[in-house]
Short mmCIF file of C-alpha atoms and ligand atoms in Angstrom, two decimals:
data_model
loop_
_atom_site.label_atom_id
_atom_site.label_comp_id
_atom_site.label_asym_id
_atom_site.label_seq_id
_atom_site.Cartn_x
_atom_site.Cartn_y
_atom_site.Cartn_z
CA MET A 1 22.78 -8.50 22.19
CA ASN A 2 22.95 -6.01 19.34
CA ILE A 3 22.79 -7.97 16.15
CA GLY A 4 22.59 -4.90 13.91
CA ARG A 5 19.21 -4.57 12.28
CA GLN A 6 19.35 -4.97 8.54
CA LYS A 7 16.33 -3.36 7.03
CA VAL A 8 15.70 -5.65 4.13
CA ALA A 9 14.35 -5.33 0.61
CA ASP A 10 11.04 -3.86 -0.16
CA GLU A 11 7.73 -4.25 -1.91
CA SER A 12 6.21 -1.87 -4.40
CA ASN A 13 2.86 -0.85 -5.79
CA TYR A 14 4.46 0.25 -9.02
CA ILE A 15 3.61 -2.04 -11.90
CA ASP A 16 4.92 -1.21 -15.34
CA VAL A 17 2.89 -1.81 -18.47
CA GLY A 18 5.02 -4.78 -19.48
CA ARG A 19 4.25 -6.51 -16.25
CA LYS A 20 0.55 -5.71 -16.50
CA SER A 21 0.38 -7.39 -19.88
CA LEU A 22 1.74 -10.57 -18.26
CA VAL A 23 -1.16 -10.82 -15.92
CA HIS A 24 -1.86 -14.48 -16.67
CA ASP A 25 1.78 -15.57 -16.60
CA PRO A 26 4.02 -15.71 -13.57
CA VAL A 27 6.37 -12.72 -13.55
CA GLU A 28 9.74 -14.00 -14.67
CA GLY A 29 11.82 -15.06 -11.72
CA ASP A 30 9.05 -14.47 -9.18
CA ASP A 31 6.64 -17.37 -8.81
CA THR A 32 5.37 -15.90 -5.53
CA LYS A 33 3.62 -13.03 -7.32
CA ILE A 34 0.26 -14.72 -7.76
CA THR A 35 -2.72 -13.02 -9.37
CA LEU A 36 -5.71 -12.91 -7.06
CA VAL A 37 -9.16 -13.04 -8.63
CA ARG A 38 -11.58 -13.77 -5.77
CA ALA A 39 -11.80 -13.62 -2.00
CA LEU A 40 -14.29 -14.72 0.63
CA GLY A 41 -13.76 -14.64 4.38
CA SER A 42 -10.26 -15.97 5.09
CA LEU A 43 -9.89 -17.53 1.63
CA VAL A 44 -8.52 -16.14 -1.64
CA TRP A 45 -8.27 -17.74 -5.08
CA ASP A 46 -5.75 -17.14 -7.85
CA ASP A 47 -6.35 -17.00 -11.60
CA LYS A 48 -5.56 -20.71 -11.89
CA GLY A 49 -8.37 -21.53 -9.48
CA LYS A 50 -6.04 -22.42 -6.62
CA GLU A 51 -7.42 -21.70 -3.14
CA TYR A 52 -5.31 -20.19 -0.35
CA LEU A 53 -5.95 -19.61 3.33
CA ASP A 54 -4.97 -15.99 3.80
CA CYS A 55 -3.05 -15.41 7.04
CA THR A 56 -2.09 -11.90 5.84
CA SER A 57 -5.62 -10.43 5.71
CA GLN A 58 -4.19 -8.56 2.69
CA ALA A 59 -1.84 -6.20 4.54
CA TRP A 60 -3.64 -6.95 7.84
CA SER A 61 -6.59 -4.92 6.62
CA ASN A 62 -9.42 -7.44 6.32
CA ASN A 63 -10.33 -7.53 10.01
CA LEU A 64 -13.75 -8.66 8.89
CA GLY A 65 -13.28 -11.49 6.37
CA ALA A 66 -13.10 -10.47 2.71
CA ASN A 67 -16.26 -9.66 0.76
CA ASP A 68 -18.61 -9.97 3.72
CA PRO A 69 -22.06 -9.78 2.10
CA ARG A 70 -23.21 -7.16 4.63
CA VAL A 71 -20.37 -4.87 3.56
CA ILE A 72 -20.80 -5.49 -0.15
CA ASP A 73 -24.57 -4.84 0.08
CA ALA A 74 -23.99 -1.60 1.99
CA ALA A 75 -21.41 -0.43 -0.56
CA ILE A 76 -23.64 -1.28 -3.55
CA ALA A 77 -26.64 0.45 -1.94
CA GLN A 78 -24.50 3.55 -1.36
CA MET A 79 -23.19 3.46 -4.94
CA ARG A 80 -26.78 3.79 -6.15
CA GLU A 81 -27.24 6.96 -4.08
CA ILE A 82 -24.08 9.07 -4.17
CA THR A 83 -20.46 8.01 -4.67
CA HIS A 84 -18.58 11.27 -4.25
CA ALA A 85 -19.05 14.48 -2.31
CA ARG A 86 -16.86 17.49 -1.69
CA PRO A 87 -15.44 17.65 1.84
CA ASN A 88 -17.54 20.71 2.69
CA PHE A 89 -20.81 18.71 2.37
CA ASN A 90 -22.07 16.10 4.78
CA THR A 91 -23.25 12.73 3.53
CA LEU A 92 -25.37 10.19 5.41
CA PRO A 93 -22.58 7.58 5.66
CA LEU A 94 -20.21 10.25 7.01
CA LEU A 95 -22.68 11.16 9.75
CA GLU A 96 -23.45 7.54 10.57
CA LEU A 97 -19.81 6.49 10.66
CA THR A 98 -18.87 9.46 12.83
CA ALA A 99 -21.63 8.51 15.29
CA ARG A 100 -20.40 4.88 15.37
CA LEU A 101 -16.78 5.92 15.95
CA ARG A 102 -17.78 8.32 18.73
CA ASP A 103 -19.63 5.46 20.44
CA ILE A 104 -16.49 3.31 20.59
CA ALA A 105 -13.87 6.06 20.94
CA PRO A 106 -11.39 5.62 23.80
CA GLY A 107 -11.58 8.47 26.33
CA ASP A 108 -12.42 11.83 24.76
CA LEU A 109 -11.08 11.01 21.26
CA THR A 110 -14.32 12.10 19.68
CA ARG A 111 -13.14 14.58 17.05
CA ILE A 112 -12.93 12.53 13.88
CA GLY A 113 -11.15 13.28 10.59
CA TYR A 114 -11.15 11.15 7.44
CA CYS A 115 -8.95 10.35 4.46
CA LEU A 116 -8.31 7.32 2.27
CA HIS A 117 -4.83 6.10 3.28
CA GLY A 118 -3.09 5.40 6.54
CA SER A 119 -0.11 7.51 5.51
CA LEU A 120 -2.38 10.50 5.01
CA ALA A 121 -4.05 9.86 8.37
CA VAL A 122 -0.61 10.00 9.99
CA GLU A 123 0.11 13.26 8.18
CA MET A 124 -3.24 14.60 9.38
CA ALA A 125 -2.33 13.66 12.96
CA ILE A 126 1.07 15.35 12.62
CA LYS A 127 -0.52 18.48 11.17
CA LEU A 128 -3.06 18.65 13.98
CA ALA A 129 -0.34 18.26 16.60
CA PHE A 130 1.73 21.09 15.11
CA ARG A 131 -1.43 23.18 14.72
CA ASN A 132 -1.90 22.87 18.48
CA LYS A 133 1.70 23.62 19.45
CA PRO A 134 2.69 26.64 17.35
CA GLY A 135 6.35 27.55 17.47
CA ARG A 136 7.56 24.02 18.25
CA HIS A 137 9.52 22.27 15.51
CA ASN A 138 10.25 18.75 16.69
CA LEU A 139 8.36 15.51 16.49
CA ILE A 140 9.80 12.47 18.25
CA VAL A 141 9.31 8.95 16.87
CA LEU A 142 10.65 5.50 17.80
CA GLN A 143 13.60 3.91 16.05
CA ASP A 144 11.79 0.90 14.57
CA ALA A 145 8.60 2.82 13.80
CA TYR A 146 6.65 2.45 10.60
CA HIS A 147 4.16 5.16 9.73
CA GLY A 148 3.70 4.91 5.96
CA ARG A 149 5.14 5.67 2.54
CA SER A 150 4.37 9.31 1.87
CA ILE A 151 7.47 11.50 1.97
CA THR A 152 6.70 12.69 5.49
CA THR A 153 5.72 9.33 6.94
CA MET A 154 8.78 7.62 5.46
CA ALA A 155 10.85 10.16 7.34
CA ALA A 156 8.97 9.28 10.52
CA SER A 157 9.66 5.56 9.99
CA TRP A 158 12.80 3.45 10.51
CA PRO A 159 15.78 4.51 8.41
CA HIS A 160 14.82 3.12 5.05
CA PRO A 161 17.65 1.36 3.20
CA ASN A 162 18.86 3.36 0.20
CA ASN A 163 16.23 6.01 0.78
CA PRO A 164 16.31 8.19 -2.37
CA PHE A 165 14.09 10.88 -0.81
CA LEU A 166 16.36 11.94 2.04
CA SER A 167 17.17 15.32 0.57
CA ILE A 168 13.54 16.40 0.57
CA GLN A 169 12.36 14.72 3.75
CA PRO A 170 11.35 16.57 6.88
CA ARG A 171 13.44 15.68 9.91
CA PHE A 172 12.17 13.70 12.87
CA VAL A 173 14.03 12.80 16.04
CA ARG A 174 14.22 9.02 16.54
CA VAL A 175 14.59 7.69 20.07
CA PRO A 176 15.22 4.12 21.30
CA HIS A 177 12.44 1.92 22.61
CA PRO A 178 12.44 -1.34 24.55
CA ASP A 179 12.24 -4.65 22.75
CA PRO A 180 11.10 -7.44 25.10
CA TYR A 181 12.92 -10.13 23.06
CA ARG A 182 16.15 -8.16 22.68
CA PRO A 183 16.60 -5.91 25.70
CA ARG A 184 19.77 -3.84 25.91
CA LEU A 185 22.75 -5.07 27.95
CA ASP A 186 20.80 -8.17 29.00
CA PHE A 187 18.49 -5.98 31.09
CA ASP A 188 15.05 -7.29 31.92
CA VAL A 189 12.36 -5.55 29.87
CA GLU A 190 11.24 -3.26 32.72
CA THR A 191 14.78 -1.92 33.22
CA ASP A 192 15.14 -1.45 29.46
CA SER A 193 11.82 0.40 29.46
CA LYS A 194 13.01 2.72 32.27
CA LEU A 195 16.28 3.38 30.43
CA CYS A 196 14.41 4.30 27.22
CA LEU A 197 12.08 6.65 29.13
CA GLN A 198 15.11 8.36 30.66
CA LEU A 199 16.73 8.73 27.24
CA LEU A 200 13.49 10.16 25.87
CA GLU A 201 13.34 12.73 28.63
CA ASP A 202 17.02 13.59 28.07
CA THR A 203 16.25 14.08 24.37
CA ILE A 204 13.36 16.45 25.12
CA GLN A 205 15.52 18.44 27.55
CA ARG A 206 18.87 18.46 25.78
CA GLY A 207 18.67 16.64 22.46
CA VAL A 208 16.58 18.96 20.28
CA ASP A 209 16.66 22.57 19.21
CA GLY A 210 13.45 24.22 20.35
CA GLY A 211 10.28 22.60 21.57
CA VAL A 212 8.75 19.20 20.92
CA ALA A 213 5.22 19.34 19.49
CA ALA A 214 4.43 15.63 19.59
CA ILE A 215 5.64 12.12 20.29
CA MET A 216 4.27 9.56 17.84
CA LEU A 217 4.38 5.77 18.21
CA GLU A 218 2.67 2.51 17.34
CA PRO A 219 1.74 0.85 20.63
CA ILE A 220 2.45 -2.48 18.98
CA MET A 221 5.08 -1.85 16.34
CA GLY A 222 3.84 -3.66 13.24
CA ASN A 223 6.15 -3.42 10.27
CA GLY A 224 9.20 -2.65 12.42
CA GLY A 225 9.24 -6.19 13.81
CA HIS A 226 6.02 -6.85 15.77
CA ILE A 227 7.46 -5.35 18.92
CA VAL A 228 4.86 -5.34 21.69
CA LEU A 229 5.81 -2.27 23.72
CA PRO A 230 5.58 -2.86 27.47
CA ARG A 231 2.76 -1.07 29.28
CA SER A 232 5.29 0.60 31.59
CA PHE A 233 6.95 2.29 28.61
CA LEU A 234 3.66 3.50 27.13
CA ALA A 235 2.42 4.74 30.53
CA GLY A 236 5.78 6.49 31.05
CA ILE A 237 5.45 8.28 27.70
CA ARG A 238 1.90 9.34 28.56
CA ASP A 239 3.28 10.81 31.77
CA ILE A 240 6.14 12.60 29.97
CA CYS A 241 3.71 14.09 27.44
CA ASP A 242 1.52 15.38 30.29
CA ARG A 243 4.46 16.87 32.16
CA TYR A 244 5.97 18.57 29.10
CA ASP A 245 2.64 19.50 27.46
CA ILE A 246 3.47 17.41 24.37
CA VAL A 247 0.79 15.91 22.09
CA LEU A 248 0.81 12.09 22.21
CA ILE A 249 -0.07 10.42 18.90
CA TRP A 250 -0.73 6.69 18.76
CA ASP A 251 -0.66 5.26 15.26
CA GLU A 252 -3.25 2.50 15.51
CA ILE A 253 -3.59 1.90 11.78
CA GLN A 254 -2.50 -1.69 12.24
CA SER A 255 -3.80 -2.34 15.75
CA CYS A 256 -7.31 -0.85 15.46
CA PHE A 257 -10.76 -2.44 15.32
CA GLY A 258 -10.22 -5.72 17.11
CA ARG A 259 -6.85 -6.94 15.84
CA THR A 260 -5.39 -7.05 19.38
CA GLY A 261 -8.53 -8.64 20.87
CA ALA A 262 -9.69 -5.20 22.07
CA MET A 263 -11.39 -2.61 19.87
CA PHE A 264 -8.23 -0.45 20.01
CA ALA A 265 -4.77 -1.03 21.48
CA SER A 266 -5.65 1.99 23.60
CA ASP A 267 -8.33 -0.18 25.28
CA TYR A 268 -5.93 -3.13 25.52
CA TYR A 269 -3.33 -1.04 27.40
CA GLY A 270 -5.80 1.22 29.24
CA ILE A 271 -3.94 4.33 28.04
CA VAL A 272 -5.52 7.13 26.00
CA PRO A 273 -3.38 9.21 23.61
CA ASP A 274 -4.33 12.73 22.43
CA ILE A 275 -4.63 11.72 18.78
CA MET A 276 -5.08 8.24 17.39
CA THR A 277 -4.87 7.23 13.75
CA PHE A 278 -6.97 4.43 12.29
CA GLY A 279 -7.12 2.74 8.89
CA LYS A 280 -6.76 -0.74 7.37
CA GLY A 281 -9.56 -2.81 9.00
CA VAL A 282 -12.14 -0.04 9.19
CA GLY A 283 -13.33 -0.11 5.57
CA GLY A 284 -14.05 -3.84 5.23
CA GLY A 285 -11.76 -3.89 2.17
CA PHE A 286 -12.57 -0.35 0.96
CA PRO A 287 -9.98 2.43 1.34
CA LEU A 288 -10.57 4.50 4.45
CA ALA A 289 -8.46 5.93 7.27
CA GLY A 290 -8.52 8.85 9.63
CA ILE A 291 -7.84 10.24 13.05
CA MET A 292 -9.68 10.40 16.36
CA ALA A 293 -8.55 13.40 18.39
CA SER A 294 -9.13 14.68 21.89
CA GLU A 295 -11.81 17.29 22.52
CA LYS A 296 -9.07 19.29 24.26
CA LEU A 297 -7.23 19.93 20.98
CA ALA A 298 -8.18 22.68 18.56
CA GLY A 299 -9.36 21.45 15.16
CA PHE A 300 -8.13 22.52 11.73
CA GLN A 301 -9.00 25.86 10.28
CA SER A 302 -10.62 26.16 6.90
CA GLY A 303 -8.36 25.02 4.09
CA GLU A 304 -5.81 23.30 6.32
CA ASP A 305 -6.97 19.78 5.70
CA ALA A 306 -9.37 19.25 2.81
CA LEU A 307 -8.75 16.57 0.18
CA THR A 308 -10.91 16.03 -2.89
CA PHE A 309 -11.67 12.43 -1.98
CA GLY A 310 -11.33 13.02 1.75
CA GLN A 311 -14.70 11.44 2.32
CA PHE A 312 -15.55 8.51 0.06
CA PRO A 313 -19.20 7.76 0.87
CA VAL A 314 -18.99 4.20 -0.53
CA ALA A 315 -16.07 3.32 1.78
CA MET A 316 -17.87 5.03 4.66
CA ALA A 317 -21.04 3.00 4.10
CA ALA A 318 -18.86 -0.12 3.96
CA ALA A 319 -17.17 0.98 7.19
CA VAL A 320 -20.51 1.39 9.00
CA ALA A 321 -21.45 -2.18 7.99
CA THR A 322 -17.97 -3.42 8.94
CA LEU A 323 -18.03 -1.89 12.42
CA ASP A 324 -21.57 -3.18 13.01
CA ALA A 325 -20.41 -6.68 11.99
CA ILE A 326 -17.25 -6.54 14.14
CA ILE A 327 -19.43 -5.66 17.14
CA SER A 328 -22.41 -7.95 16.49
CA ASP A 329 -20.22 -10.96 15.62
CA ASN A 330 -18.10 -10.42 18.77
CA LEU A 331 -14.94 -10.38 16.70
CA CYS A 332 -12.81 -8.89 19.49
CA ASP A 333 -13.66 -12.00 21.54
CA ASN A 334 -12.92 -14.23 18.57
CA ALA A 335 -9.56 -12.51 18.01
CA ARG A 336 -8.64 -13.13 21.65
CA LYS A 337 -9.74 -16.78 21.63
CA LEU A 338 -8.23 -17.63 18.27
CA GLY A 339 -5.07 -15.69 19.10
CA ASN A 340 -4.66 -17.63 22.37
CA TYR A 341 -5.18 -20.88 20.51
CA ALA A 342 -2.60 -19.88 17.85
CA THR A 343 0.09 -18.79 20.31
CA GLN A 344 -0.45 -21.92 22.42
CA ARG A 345 -0.08 -24.14 19.34
CA LEU A 346 3.01 -22.16 18.28
CA HIS A 347 4.57 -22.89 21.69
CA GLU A 348 3.88 -26.59 21.07
CA LEU A 349 5.52 -26.28 17.64
CA ALA A 350 8.51 -24.51 19.22
CA ALA A 351 9.18 -27.63 21.30
CA ARG A 352 9.78 -29.51 18.02
CA HIS A 353 11.17 -26.73 15.80
CA PRO A 354 14.34 -25.04 17.07
CA LEU A 355 13.93 -22.40 14.35
CA ILE A 356 11.15 -20.73 16.37
CA GLY A 357 12.78 -18.15 18.61
CA ASP A 358 10.00 -16.01 20.06
CA ILE A 359 6.19 -16.03 19.84
CA ARG A 360 4.05 -12.90 20.10
CA GLY A 361 0.45 -11.75 20.42
CA PRO A 362 -1.83 -10.23 21.62
CA GLY A 363 -5.12 -11.21 19.99
CA LEU A 364 -4.67 -11.97 16.31
CA PHE A 365 -1.56 -9.78 16.12
CA VAL A 366 0.27 -13.12 16.04
CA SER A 367 3.83 -13.60 14.88
CA PHE A 368 7.02 -15.48 15.62
CA GLU A 369 10.70 -14.89 14.96
CA LEU A 370 12.85 -17.51 13.26
CA VAL A 371 16.38 -17.71 14.62
CA LYS A 372 19.50 -19.70 13.72
CA ASP A 373 20.27 -20.21 17.40
CA ARG A 374 18.04 -19.48 20.38
CA ALA A 375 21.00 -18.35 22.49
CA THR A 376 22.37 -15.78 20.02
CA LYS A 377 18.93 -14.97 18.54
CA GLU A 378 20.60 -14.52 15.16
CA PRO A 379 17.79 -14.02 12.61
CA ALA A 380 17.10 -16.91 10.21
CA CYS A 381 16.09 -14.76 7.23
CA ARG A 382 16.44 -17.41 4.52
CA ALA A 383 14.25 -19.76 6.50
CA ALA A 384 11.62 -17.02 6.83
CA GLY A 385 11.60 -16.53 3.05
CA GLU A 386 11.16 -20.29 2.62
CA VAL A 387 8.17 -20.36 5.00
CA TYR A 388 6.39 -17.94 2.69
CA LYS A 389 7.31 -19.82 -0.50
CA ARG A 390 6.54 -23.32 0.83
CA GLY A 391 3.34 -22.12 2.51
CA LEU A 392 2.20 -20.67 -0.82
CA LYS A 393 2.76 -24.02 -2.55
CA ARG A 394 0.69 -25.74 0.14
CA GLY A 395 -2.15 -23.21 -0.10
CA VAL A 396 -1.48 -21.03 2.96
CA LEU A 397 -0.34 -17.40 2.74
CA TYR A 398 1.78 -16.51 5.77
CA GLY A 399 2.83 -12.93 6.37
CA GLU A 400 6.55 -12.28 6.09
CA SER A 401 8.60 -9.24 6.91
CA ARG A 402 10.42 -8.46 3.73
CA TYR A 403 10.70 -4.80 4.45
CA ALA A 404 11.27 -4.30 8.10
CA GLY A 405 12.59 -5.32 11.44
CA LEU A 406 15.00 -8.19 11.12
CA GLY A 407 13.52 -9.88 8.05
CA ASN A 408 12.92 -13.09 10.01
CA LEU A 409 9.38 -12.60 11.26
CA ILE A 410 6.42 -14.76 10.20
CA LYS A 411 2.96 -13.34 10.82
CA VAL A 412 -0.18 -15.40 11.26
CA LYS A 413 -2.85 -12.72 11.05
CA PRO A 414 -5.97 -13.95 9.27
CA PRO A 415 -9.25 -12.01 9.42
CA LEU A 416 -10.78 -11.87 12.90
CA ASP A 417 -13.66 -14.12 11.83
CA CYS A 418 -11.31 -16.92 10.76
CA THR A 419 -12.58 -20.26 12.08
CA LEU A 420 -10.80 -22.52 14.55
CA GLN A 421 -10.63 -25.18 11.86
CA GLN A 422 -8.92 -22.79 9.43
CA MET A 423 -6.43 -21.63 12.07
CA SER A 424 -5.70 -25.22 13.00
CA HIS A 425 -5.06 -26.01 9.31
CA ALA A 426 -2.71 -23.01 8.97
CA LEU A 427 -0.67 -24.27 11.94
CA ASP A 428 -0.66 -27.89 10.73
CA VAL A 429 0.73 -26.73 7.38
CA LEU A 430 3.26 -24.56 9.21
CA ASP A 431 4.43 -27.60 11.17
CA GLY A 432 5.13 -29.42 7.89
CA VAL A 433 6.75 -26.38 6.28
CA LEU A 434 9.13 -25.80 9.22
CA GLY A 435 9.98 -29.51 9.29
CA SER A 436 10.88 -29.47 5.58
CA ILE A 437 13.01 -26.32 5.96
CA GLU A 438 14.88 -27.80 8.92
CA ALA A 439 15.37 -31.06 7.01
CA ASP A 440 16.92 -29.06 4.14
CA GLY A 441 19.27 -27.33 6.60
CA ILE A 442 18.06 -23.83 5.69
CA ALA A 443 18.37 -21.09 8.34
C1 PLP B 501 1.25 1.57 11.75
C2 PLP B 501 1.03 1.99 10.33
N1 PLP B 501 0.92 3.28 10.03
C3 PLP B 501 0.72 3.71 8.78
C4 PLP B 501 0.62 2.81 7.73
C5 PLP B 501 0.42 3.32 6.33
O1 PLP B 501 -0.86 3.01 5.89
P1 PLP B 501 -1.17 3.04 4.31
O2 PLP B 501 -0.37 1.94 3.70
O3 PLP B 501 -2.66 2.82 4.25
O4 PLP B 501 -0.79 4.39 3.82
C6 PLP B 501 0.73 1.45 7.99
C7 PLP B 501 0.66 0.47 6.90
O5 PLP B 501 1.13 -0.65 6.97
C8 PLP B 501 0.94 1.02 9.32
O6 PLP B 501 1.08 -0.27 9.62
#
């Protein structure tokens, strides 16, 4: 059933001076905007001393729990040595991190590039793809994709509501993708996947002017609605890219470093792209992102990709400590075990709470859709907003989907080293929250 996706309101990093001066008071009309002052592991505290269990991992980027002492020590030690270096110099953390990433790289993705934001990593991947396919002008993306907030990556993402930057955005070609919960025409997901592959091939052959340089996708679509793309679709795209000599980019900024229960979604699916982006969890809370590219691709030439803070040695030292901790603490295993526990408990909750429509993994990429009616799958957006607000009051931060997909998704994505006890508490609170919303008749 096509229920017409409403891309809903947004969040912003922009804080005006007036708001900054109100730092100890709730912003008028928004008692959900709490001021965080401390974090440790899966816990955060606000300026009133209230403790919260953080099932958002702060934009799904604390794969290792917040302020892990190993990461903080590594960052402080690096700060005493050198904090900034021009991109044309090496630093020890850069060399160490590159060696670590090469050790865990899927396939031959051993050419590494760095920057500080996921959006810039996506731009780097796009640039590298076009660099390798001169004369081609098109880049294909998926309809519910999310690739960032720079001008270019917004254009590569789902059609943003009221996008004021349209006139200066580069153009991408958006193609449909399967959605296991909402397949087209009541197809089963495999038939929907085949249909989408056929439409993609039609687009390459007849839907674009000139050649296609790259196809870019998130293997598990994060902000666009936690859509877990079927393996058949991803394998089919790999095959199409091989047959048409198109660069395949996987944006793993949200799925990298253990979140899915495997080090990368590429390992989870057993499919290797030509370029992979990474970000979020790699820096242990410090800003860092980048790309891992195939040895078969040519690299950049001098001056094509050099940013002043392209390598931040402090974040890189933190990343080395983070990756070591993710590996030595077996956090991929923990993500799988805890994720299985969470989805199993959510299925138990679904037996009591008709609001729960669909439950998704894998690993700690856990979410569920709230629906007004399981037959029509009509999104219960108000209820989703209430889960966030009531969870906050009870000391648990659940992830919501204010800005994407259907606006009715709740995410339970704590750090990968969250304990079973903490996860159990998050789900107990959720049980109470859903019960209270249903009792109030909110959908
Ligand atoms: C898949 C994906 N790509 C790119 C980005 C953009 O990363 P950043 O916010 O670090 O620029 C995000 C952020 O949520 C993401 O989930």
